[in-house]
Each structure stands twice: as C-alpha cells, then as structure tokens.
CSV table of C-alpha atoms and ligand atoms in Angstrom, one decimal:
chain,number,residue,atom,x,y,z
A,1,MET,CA,101.3,8.7,-63.6
A,2,THR,CA,100.7,12.2,-62.5
A,3,THR,CA,101.8,14.7,-65.2
A,4,SER,CA,101.9,18.5,-64.8
A,5,GLU,CA,98.9,18.6,-67.1
A,6,ASP,CA,97.0,16.5,-64.6
A,7,ILE,CA,98.0,18.7,-61.7
A,8,LEU,CA,96.9,21.7,-63.6
A,9,ALA,CA,93.7,20.0,-64.5
A,10,ASN,CA,93.1,19.1,-60.9
A,11,SER,CA,93.6,22.6,-59.5
A,12,THR,CA,91.4,23.9,-62.4
A,13,ASN,CA,88.8,21.3,-61.4
A,14,GLU,CA,88.8,22.4,-57.8
A,15,ALA,CA,88.4,26.0,-58.8
A,16,SER,CA,85.6,25.1,-61.2
A,17,LEU,CA,83.9,22.9,-58.6
A,18,LYS,CA,83.9,25.8,-56.2
A,19,ARG,CA,82.5,28.1,-58.9
A,20,SER,CA,79.8,25.5,-59.7
A,21,MET,CA,78.8,25.2,-56.1
A,22,ARG,CA,78.5,29.0,-55.7
A,23,ARG,CA,76.6,29.2,-58.9
A,24,SER,CA,74.3,26.4,-57.8
A,25,ALA,CA,73.4,28.2,-54.6
A,26,GLU,CA,72.6,31.4,-56.6
A,27,ILE,CA,70.4,29.3,-58.9
A,28,GLU,CA,68.5,27.7,-56.0
A,29,MET,CA,67.5,31.3,-54.9
A,30,ALA,CA,66.6,32.3,-58.5
A,31,ILE,CA,64.3,29.3,-58.8
A,32,ASP,CA,62.4,30.3,-55.7
A,33,GLU,CA,62.0,33.8,-57.1
A,34,ASP,CA,60.9,32.8,-60.6
A,35,PRO,CA,60.8,29.1,-61.5
A,36,SER,CA,59.5,29.9,-65.0
A,37,ARG,CA,63.0,31.1,-66.0
A,38,PHE,CA,64.3,27.6,-66.0
A,39,ARG,CA,64.0,24.4,-67.9
A,40,VAL,CA,65.7,21.4,-66.4
A,41,MET,CA,66.9,18.5,-68.4
A,42,THR,CA,68.2,15.2,-67.1
A,43,GLY,CA,67.9,11.5,-67.6
A,44,ASP,CA,69.1,8.0,-67.1
A,45,ARG,CA,70.4,5.1,-69.2
A,46,PRO,CA,68.0,2.1,-69.1
A,47,THR,CA,70.7,-0.3,-68.1
A,48,GLY,CA,69.2,-1.7,-64.9
A,49,ARG,CA,66.9,-0.8,-62.1
A,50,LEU,CA,67.2,2.4,-60.2
A,51,HIS,CA,68.6,2.3,-56.7
A,52,LEU,CA,68.9,4.4,-53.6
A,53,GLY,CA,72.0,6.2,-55.0
A,54,HIS,CA,69.7,7.4,-57.9
A,55,TYR,CA,66.9,8.2,-55.5
A,56,PHE,CA,68.8,10.3,-53.0
A,57,GLY,CA,71.3,11.6,-55.6
A,58,THR,CA,68.8,12.9,-58.2
A,59,LEU,CA,65.3,11.4,-58.4
A,60,ARG,CA,64.1,13.1,-55.2
A,61,ASN,CA,65.5,16.4,-56.4
A,62,ARG,CA,63.8,16.1,-59.8
A,63,VAL,CA,60.4,15.7,-58.0
A,64,LEU,CA,61.2,18.7,-55.8
A,65,LEU,CA,62.1,20.9,-58.9
A,66,GLN,CA,58.9,19.8,-60.5
A,67,GLN,CA,56.9,20.7,-57.4
A,68,ARG,CA,58.7,24.1,-57.3
A,69,GLY,CA,57.2,24.8,-60.7
A,70,VAL,CA,60.3,24.3,-62.9
A,71,ASP,CA,59.6,22.9,-66.4
A,72,THR,CA,61.3,19.5,-66.2
A,73,TRP,CA,62.4,17.2,-69.0
A,74,VAL,CA,63.5,13.6,-68.3
A,75,LEU,CA,65.2,11.5,-70.8
A,76,VAL,CA,65.3,7.7,-71.1
A,77,ALA,CA,68.7,7.6,-72.7
A,78,ASP,CA,68.3,4.5,-74.8
A,79,TYR,CA,71.0,5.3,-77.4
A,80,GLN,CA,73.4,5.8,-74.5
A,81,VAL,CA,73.0,2.1,-73.5
A,82,ILE,CA,75.2,1.1,-76.5
A,83,THR,CA,78.1,3.4,-75.8
A,84,ASP,CA,79.9,0.7,-73.7
A,85,ARG,CA,78.1,-2.6,-74.4
A,86,ASP,CA,77.7,-4.9,-77.3
A,87,GLY,CA,73.9,-5.0,-77.3
A,88,VAL,CA,70.9,-3.4,-75.9
A,89,GLY,CA,70.0,-6.1,-73.3
A,90,PRO,CA,66.4,-6.6,-72.3
A,91,ILE,CA,65.8,-3.0,-73.2
A,92,ARG,CA,62.0,-3.0,-73.4
A,93,GLU,CA,61.7,-4.4,-69.9
A,94,ARG,CA,64.2,-1.9,-68.6
A,95,VAL,CA,62.6,1.1,-70.2
A,96,LEU,CA,59.3,0.0,-68.7
A,97,GLY,CA,61.0,-0.4,-65.3
A,98,LEU,CA,62.5,3.0,-65.5
A,99,LEU,CA,59.2,4.6,-66.4
A,100,ALA,CA,57.6,2.8,-63.4
A,101,ASP,CA,60.4,4.1,-61.2
A,102,TYR,CA,59.9,7.7,-62.4
A,103,LEU,CA,56.1,7.7,-61.9
A,104,ALA,CA,56.3,5.9,-58.6
A,105,VAL,CA,58.7,8.4,-57.0
A,106,GLY,CA,56.4,11.2,-58.1
A,107,LEU,CA,57.3,12.6,-61.5
A,108,ASP,CA,54.1,13.8,-63.0
A,109,PRO,CA,53.8,13.3,-66.7
A,110,GLU,CA,51.2,16.0,-67.0
A,111,THR,CA,53.9,18.6,-66.2
A,112,THR,CA,57.1,16.7,-66.7
A,113,THR,CA,58.1,15.6,-70.2
A,114,ILE,CA,59.4,12.0,-70.2
A,115,PHE,CA,60.9,10.9,-73.6
A,116,ASN,CA,63.5,8.6,-75.2
A,117,HIS,CA,66.4,9.2,-77.5
A,118,SER,CA,65.5,6.8,-80.3
A,119,ALA,CA,62.0,8.3,-80.8
A,120,ILE,CA,63.3,11.9,-81.3
A,121,PRO,CA,65.0,12.2,-84.8
A,122,GLY,CA,65.5,15.9,-84.5
A,123,LEU,CA,67.5,15.5,-81.3
A,124,ASN,CA,69.8,13.0,-82.9
A,125,GLN,CA,70.3,15.1,-86.0
A,126,LEU,CA,71.9,17.8,-83.9
A,127,MET,CA,74.9,15.4,-83.4
A,128,LEU,CA,76.1,16.4,-86.9
A,129,PRO,CA,76.5,20.1,-86.6
A,130,PHE,CA,77.6,19.6,-83.0
A,131,LEU,CA,80.4,17.2,-83.9
A,132,SER,CA,81.7,19.8,-86.3
A,133,LEU,CA,82.3,22.1,-83.2
A,134,VAL,CA,84.5,19.8,-81.1
A,135,THR,CA,87.9,18.4,-81.8
A,136,GLU,CA,88.9,14.8,-81.4
A,137,SER,CA,91.6,15.6,-78.8
A,138,GLU,CA,89.1,17.5,-76.8
A,139,LEU,CA,86.9,14.4,-76.7
A,140,HIS,CA,89.9,12.2,-75.6
A,141,ARG,CA,90.6,14.6,-72.8
A,142,ASN,CA,87.1,14.5,-71.3
A,143,PRO,CA,87.6,13.1,-67.8
A,144,THR,CA,84.3,11.1,-67.9
A,145,VAL,CA,85.1,9.5,-71.2
A,146,LYS,CA,88.6,8.7,-69.8
A,147,ALA,CA,87.2,7.2,-66.6
A,148,GLU,CA,84.6,5.2,-68.4
A,149,LEU,CA,87.1,3.9,-70.8
A,150,GLU,CA,89.3,2.7,-67.9
A,151,ALA,CA,86.3,1.0,-66.4
A,152,THR,CA,85.8,-1.1,-69.5
A,153,ASP,CA,89.0,-3.1,-69.0
A,154,GLY,CA,90.9,-2.0,-72.0
A,155,ARG,CA,88.3,-3.0,-74.5
A,156,ALA,CA,88.4,-0.8,-77.6
A,157,MET,CA,86.5,2.5,-77.4
A,158,SER,CA,83.7,2.8,-79.8
A,159,GLY,CA,83.1,6.0,-81.8
A,160,LEU,CA,79.9,6.5,-79.9
A,161,MET,CA,81.6,6.2,-76.5
A,162,LEU,CA,84.1,8.9,-77.6
A,163,THR,CA,81.4,11.2,-78.8
A,164,TYR,CA,78.7,10.6,-76.2
A,165,PRO,CA,79.4,13.9,-74.5
A,166,VAL,CA,78.4,15.6,-77.8
A,167,HIS,CA,75.2,13.5,-77.9
A,168,GLN,CA,74.5,14.5,-74.3
A,169,ALA,CA,74.9,18.2,-75.4
A,170,ALA,CA,72.2,17.5,-78.0
A,171,ASP,CA,70.0,16.0,-75.3
A,172,ILE,CA,70.3,19.2,-73.3
A,173,LEU,CA,70.3,21.8,-76.1
A,174,PHE,CA,67.5,20.4,-78.4
A,175,CYS,CA,65.0,21.4,-75.7
A,176,LYS,CA,67.0,24.5,-74.8
A,177,ALA,CA,67.3,23.5,-71.2
A,178,ASN,CA,69.3,26.0,-69.1
A,179,LEU,CA,69.7,23.8,-66.0
A,180,VAL,CA,71.2,20.4,-65.7
A,181,PRO,CA,71.1,18.7,-62.3
A,182,VAL,CA,74.3,16.6,-62.0
A,183,GLY,CA,76.7,15.0,-59.7
A,184,GLN,CA,80.3,16.3,-59.7
A,185,ASP,CA,81.5,13.7,-62.1
A,186,GLN,CA,79.2,15.0,-64.8
A,187,LEU,CA,80.4,18.6,-64.6
A,188,PRO,CA,82.7,18.2,-67.7
A,189,HIS,CA,79.7,17.3,-69.8
A,190,VAL,CA,77.9,20.5,-68.9
A,191,GLU,CA,81.1,22.4,-69.7
A,192,GLN,CA,81.3,20.7,-73.1
A,193,THR,CA,77.7,21.6,-73.7
A,194,ARG,CA,78.3,25.2,-72.9
A,195,LEU,CA,81.2,25.2,-75.3
A,196,ILE,CA,79.1,23.8,-78.1
A,197,ALA,CA,76.4,26.3,-77.5
A,198,GLN,CA,78.9,29.1,-77.6
A,199,ARG,CA,80.7,27.8,-80.6
A,200,PHE,CA,77.5,27.3,-82.5
A,201,ASP,CA,76.7,31.0,-81.9
A,202,LYS,CA,80.1,32.1,-83.1
A,203,ARG,CA,80.3,29.9,-86.2
A,204,TYR,CA,76.8,29.8,-87.5
A,205,GLY,CA,75.2,32.9,-86.0
A,206,ARG,CA,71.7,33.7,-84.9
A,207,VAL,CA,68.2,33.7,-86.2
A,208,ASP,CA,67.1,36.3,-83.7
A,209,PRO,CA,69.9,38.9,-83.4
A,210,GLU,CA,68.9,39.5,-79.8
A,211,ARG,CA,69.7,36.0,-78.5
A,212,PRO,CA,71.8,32.9,-79.5
A,213,VAL,CA,70.0,29.8,-80.8
A,214,PHE,CA,71.1,27.9,-77.7
A,215,PRO,CA,71.2,28.9,-74.1
A,216,ARG,CA,74.4,28.2,-72.1
A,217,PRO,CA,73.2,25.8,-69.5
A,218,ASP,CA,74.3,25.7,-65.9
A,219,ALA,CA,75.0,22.7,-63.8
A,220,LEU,CA,72.9,22.3,-60.6
A,221,LEU,CA,75.0,20.4,-58.2
A,222,SER,CA,73.2,17.9,-56.0
A,223,GLN,CA,73.6,18.4,-52.3
A,224,THR,CA,73.5,14.8,-51.3
A,225,PRO,CA,76.7,13.3,-49.9
A,226,LEU,CA,78.2,10.5,-51.9
A,227,LEU,CA,76.5,7.3,-50.9
A,228,LEU,CA,78.5,4.0,-50.8
A,229,GLY,CA,77.2,0.6,-51.5
A,230,THR,CA,76.5,-1.9,-48.6
A,231,ASP,CA,80.1,-3.2,-49.0
A,232,GLY,CA,81.6,0.2,-48.5
A,233,GLN,CA,82.6,0.4,-52.2
A,234,LYS,CA,81.1,2.7,-54.9
A,235,MET,CA,77.4,1.9,-55.2
A,236,SER,CA,76.9,0.1,-58.5
A,237,LYS,CA,74.5,-2.5,-59.8
A,238,SER,CA,77.4,-4.8,-61.0
A,239,ARG,CA,78.8,-5.0,-57.5
A,240,GLY,CA,75.4,-6.2,-56.1
A,241,ASN,CA,75.8,-3.7,-53.3
A,242,THR,CA,72.7,-1.6,-54.0
A,243,ILE,CA,69.2,-1.3,-52.7
A,244,GLU,CA,66.9,-1.0,-55.7
A,245,LEU,CA,63.7,0.9,-55.4
A,246,GLY,CA,61.8,-2.1,-56.8
A,247,MET,CA,63.2,-4.6,-54.2
A,248,SER,CA,60.8,-6.1,-51.6
A,249,ALA,CA,61.2,-5.3,-47.9
A,250,ASP,CA,62.6,-8.8,-47.4
A,251,GLU,CA,65.2,-8.4,-50.1
A,252,THR,CA,66.2,-5.1,-48.6
A,253,ALA,CA,66.6,-6.7,-45.2
A,254,LYS,CA,68.7,-9.4,-46.7
A,255,VAL,CA,71.1,-7.0,-48.5
A,256,LEU,CA,71.4,-4.9,-45.3
A,257,ARG,CA,72.1,-8.0,-43.1
A,258,LYS,CA,75.2,-8.6,-45.3
A,259,ALA,CA,76.3,-5.0,-45.1
A,260,LYS,CA,79.9,-4.4,-44.1
A,261,THR,CA,80.6,-2.8,-40.8
A,262,ASP,CA,83.6,-2.9,-38.4
A,263,ALA,CA,84.7,-4.5,-35.2
A,264,GLU,CA,83.9,-1.5,-33.0
A,265,ARG,CA,80.7,-2.1,-30.9
A,266,VAL,CA,79.8,1.5,-30.0
A,267,ILE,CA,78.2,3.2,-33.0
A,268,THR,CA,79.6,6.6,-33.9
A,269,PHE,CA,79.4,8.8,-36.9
A,270,ASP,CA,82.9,9.1,-38.3
A,271,PRO,CA,82.9,9.1,-42.1
A,272,VAL,CA,86.7,9.2,-42.3
A,273,SER,CA,87.8,6.3,-40.1
A,274,ARG,CA,84.5,4.3,-40.1
A,275,PRO,CA,83.1,4.8,-43.7
A,276,GLU,CA,80.9,1.7,-43.7
A,277,VAL,CA,79.1,2.5,-40.4
A,278,ALA,CA,78.9,6.2,-41.4
A,279,ASN,CA,77.3,5.2,-44.7
A,280,LEU,CA,74.6,3.2,-42.9
A,281,LEU,CA,73.9,6.1,-40.6
A,282,GLN,CA,73.7,8.3,-43.6
A,283,LEU,CA,71.1,6.1,-45.2
A,284,ALA,CA,69.0,6.1,-42.0
A,285,SER,CA,69.4,9.8,-41.8
A,286,LEU,CA,68.2,10.3,-45.4
A,287,ALA,CA,65.2,8.0,-44.8
A,288,THR,CA,64.2,9.6,-41.5
A,289,GLY,CA,65.4,13.2,-41.7
A,290,GLU,CA,67.2,12.8,-38.4
A,291,ALA,CA,70.9,13.8,-38.1
A,292,PRO,CA,73.3,10.9,-38.5
A,293,GLN,CA,75.1,11.8,-35.2
A,294,ALA,CA,71.8,11.6,-33.3
A,295,ILE,CA,71.0,8.2,-34.8
A,296,ALA,CA,74.5,7.0,-33.8
A,297,GLU,CA,73.9,8.2,-30.2
A,298,SER,CA,70.5,6.5,-30.0
A,299,ILE,CA,72.1,3.2,-30.9
A,300,GLY,CA,75.2,3.6,-28.8
A,301,ASP,CA,76.6,0.3,-27.6
A,302,LYS,CA,73.8,-1.8,-29.1
A,303,GLY,CA,76.1,-2.5,-32.0
A,304,ALA,CA,76.0,-3.0,-35.8
A,305,GLY,CA,73.1,-5.5,-35.6
A,306,ALA,CA,70.8,-2.8,-34.1
A,307,LEU,CA,72.1,-0.2,-36.6
A,308,LYS,CA,71.3,-2.5,-39.5
A,309,ALA,CA,67.8,-3.2,-38.1
A,310,LEU,CA,67.1,0.5,-37.8
A,311,VAL,CA,68.4,1.2,-41.4
A,312,THR,CA,66.2,-1.6,-42.7
A,313,GLU,CA,63.1,-0.5,-40.9
A,314,SER,CA,63.5,3.2,-41.9
A,315,LEU,CA,64.3,2.5,-45.5
A,316,ASN,CA,61.4,0.0,-45.9
A,317,ALA,CA,59.0,2.5,-44.3
A,318,MET,CA,60.1,5.3,-46.6
A,319,LEU,CA,60.0,3.1,-49.7
A,320,ALA,CA,56.7,1.3,-48.9
A,321,PRO,CA,54.4,3.8,-50.7
A,322,ILE,CA,56.8,4.1,-53.7
A,323,ARG,CA,57.0,0.3,-54.0
A,324,ALA,CA,53.2,-0.1,-53.8
A,325,ARG,CA,52.8,2.5,-56.6
A,326,ARG,CA,55.6,0.9,-58.6
A,327,ALA,CA,54.0,-2.5,-58.5
A,328,GLU,CA,50.7,-1.1,-59.8
A,329,LEU,CA,52.4,0.7,-62.6
A,330,GLU,CA,54.5,-2.3,-63.6
A,331,ALA,CA,51.3,-4.3,-64.0
A,332,ASP,CA,50.0,-1.8,-66.6
A,333,PRO,CA,52.6,-1.5,-69.4
A,334,GLY,CA,50.0,0.1,-71.7
A,335,HIS,CA,49.7,3.0,-69.4
A,336,LEU,CA,53.5,3.4,-69.1
A,337,LEU,CA,53.9,3.3,-72.9
A,338,GLY,CA,51.1,5.9,-73.3
A,339,VAL,CA,53.0,8.2,-70.9
A,340,LEU,CA,56.1,7.8,-73.0
A,341,ALA,CA,54.3,8.4,-76.3
A,342,ARG,CA,52.8,11.6,-75.0
A,343,GLY,CA,56.2,12.8,-73.8
A,344,ASN,CA,57.8,11.9,-77.1
A,345,GLU,CA,55.1,13.9,-78.9
A,346,ARG,CA,56.0,17.0,-77.0
A,347,ALA,CA,59.8,16.3,-77.4
A,348,ASN,CA,59.4,15.9,-81.1
A,349,ALA,CA,57.5,19.1,-81.5
A,350,GLN,CA,60.3,20.9,-79.6
A,351,ALA,CA,63.1,19.1,-81.6
A,352,GLU,CA,61.5,20.1,-84.9
A,353,GLU,CA,61.3,23.7,-83.8
A,354,THR,CA,65.0,23.7,-82.7
A,355,LEU,CA,66.1,22.0,-85.8
A,356,THR,CA,64.4,24.5,-88.0
A,357,GLU,CA,66.2,27.3,-86.2
A,358,VAL,CA,69.5,25.4,-86.5
A,359,ARG,CA,69.1,24.9,-90.2
A,360,THR,CA,68.0,28.5,-90.6
A,361,ALA,CA,71.1,29.7,-88.8
A,362,MET,CA,73.2,27.4,-90.9
A,363,GLN,CA,71.5,28.6,-94.1
A,364,MET,CA,70.3,25.2,-94.9
A,365,MET,CA,66.6,25.9,-95.4
A,366,TYR,CA,66.3,25.7,-99.2
B,1,LIG,N1,74.6,10.1,-68.6
B,1,LIG,C1,73.4,10.0,-67.8
B,1,LIG,C2,73.5,8.6,-67.1
B,1,LIG,O1,74.5,8.0,-67.2
B,1,LIG,C3,72.1,10.0,-68.7
B,1,LIG,C4,72.0,11.2,-69.6
B,1,LIG,C5,72.0,11.2,-70.9
B,1,LIG,C6,71.9,12.6,-69.2
B,1,LIG,N2,71.9,12.4,-71.4
B,1,LIG,C7,71.8,13.3,-70.4
B,1,LIG,C8,71.9,13.3,-67.9
B,1,LIG,C9,71.7,14.7,-70.4
B,1,LIG,C10,71.8,14.7,-68.0
B,1,LIG,C11,71.7,15.4,-69.2
B,1,LIG,O2,72.5,8.2,-66.5
C-alpha cells in the first residue's frame, strides 16, 4: 500500500539522492586536491564470499581511494552477521576468506586499517550513548531495516536488527571517519549517523569548544551501475547467480554458460528492454574498459553464445592475477590473522581515544 507518507518519503528520497550525487562529485574533487582531509570507513559482513557485485560496486573503489592517499579503514563486520541469522555460521573460515579477498584485490594493510567488530570493545561501547540519541520509531522507519525485515520472511525482528543502523554509526564514528562509500540503498544509514553525531554534540557538548567530538560524515556514492546476477535478478549469493572472486576459471565459465539471455540473435545494448543481455555487456565492459555498445557491435549477429564466451574470457583474464594472489593468501592463515591483529591494534588505540573524549564530554571521567 502506498500511503501519503511513502509518497512524501519517495520525493524526499529523490531530492536527497540528487543532493548526495552532487555532494559526491564535490568530494571527488576535494580528494584530488587534498586527500589528507578525509578518512574513509567501510566494511562487509563475513557471511559468504565476495563476488563481482562487491568488486565493481565497492572493492575496486576502496583500492583507488587508498592509492589516491585517503586514510582508509575497512571493517570485517562480524557482529553484524547475527542481525538476521540464528548463528554465526563458519565464521572463522569466512573471515579468513574475506581477508584474502581484501588483500588479493589490492588493499594494503600497511596503509589501510583492517579490523573486526568483536575485537574492538570501545567501538561497541559507543552503542550505549548512541542508542540514547535515537527513538524507537525512527529505527522502525529506517528504509533499510524495513527492507531487510521484509526479506526475512516475516520472522521476528531481533533487537540487534532494529538497532544495527546505530551500531553502524558507531563503526563510522569511533574512528571519526568523514567519508562513507556506499550504494544508494545505504544512504539512510549515513543520514542516521549524521543525526547521531549532531545530537551527541547538542546533548553532551564538546571537549574542544572549537569542534564537535564527532564529524558529520558524508556518503560517497559509487558510480558503478547496478549489476544484476546471471539470471537477471538481483545479484545475491543465496540465488546462486553470482561470480565469486574466489571461483576458478572453469566455475566462472559454467555459471556464465547458464546465464539468462533472450531470443533475439543480434546483440544490442538495451538495458530497458534487454536487461539480461545488457548486464552481460556491462560485465564485459567493466572487465575490459570498452564501452558496452562497442562490445555489442563487435558481436553483432554471432548471438548470445559468442557474448557469453567473450564475457567469460574477459572476466577470467581480469580476475586471474587476483585469484592467484588469493590462493596464496588463503594458504597462509597465519599471515592473514597477523594482518587483522595489527589492524585491530590500531583500531583499539583509536577507539580508546574516542571513548575517552566521549566520556569526558558526558562528564563520566571520575
Ligand atoms: N552493512 C555493510 C554490509 O552489509 C557492512 C558495514 C558494517 C558497513 N558497518 C559499516 C559499511 C559501516 C559501511 C560503514 O556489508
């Protein structure tokens, strides 16, 4: 049912999306001018292997930000795994896999801080003052919480699920990040984080009268078009329609052979009426840097089989060095855990510092 509240929310969303896009463009220029003004914070839940959606949507961009000289913090969001599931699953294996993915795509642990929720007590403690700054109805209205609740098939919502946007605000604010690279669907979280930062300032005040304890972070919208899975549906692990970074070249070929196309033999780039074919062209384009229209023309009447062969070949070529590094890294869990331990050390030092400021502002240093 569409209520007037939804209509209002939608038009507001559109306006705020436009604003966020403009702001992102400004920020891109500011990064080129002076990358040291920014700290980026982002992360992933260790719930499965990372796939091409993650790679083109965010991983590649994180590496670019790192290379442009932006201080980058990447979170293995292990506490977020239990927002919508009953257990942690094979968590150790998944955390190691995620670390291997990060390093294989080019995140450099010397400059980028890689850390995990459950190892950073000071981050988690921020949940308490932050929860005091949001209302229950505000949490219920969060579009991402609503969408995720719908996706869980009517199962009861846990308190953690309801409050995870606040936890995410703690992720961002404990390290005083001022830039959060996100997809459109995560914009409400950044807005919630800004509100919490602002309300903390208003309610509890400052330590340094010149600046609030927390910055008000901006979203940095990713430029990548939304990628679909190989069946033309939303790309997701549970649908089995993804190409994981860690797949072999043969597994990649197999998934792509089964990819959905249409009955039209001549290949054209038409995202509206031929979404599946357009999506494959998009993948080839991302892998080769060539425009999707040009790729479509080069295939012409050779049909979907030729298109799939080209996508397979270009993706496998692009992924080959990443996969080789990934295999080496996975064979050395000690190294991966060492990287995480060093990141956690840095994150804990930062968390302690922030918590001291927070307790000082709250007059709780006795
Ligand atoms: N929600 C993100 C995901 O589903 C992971 C995440 C946790 C995150 N905390 C964050 C992303 C803070 C950006 C900022 O993968």
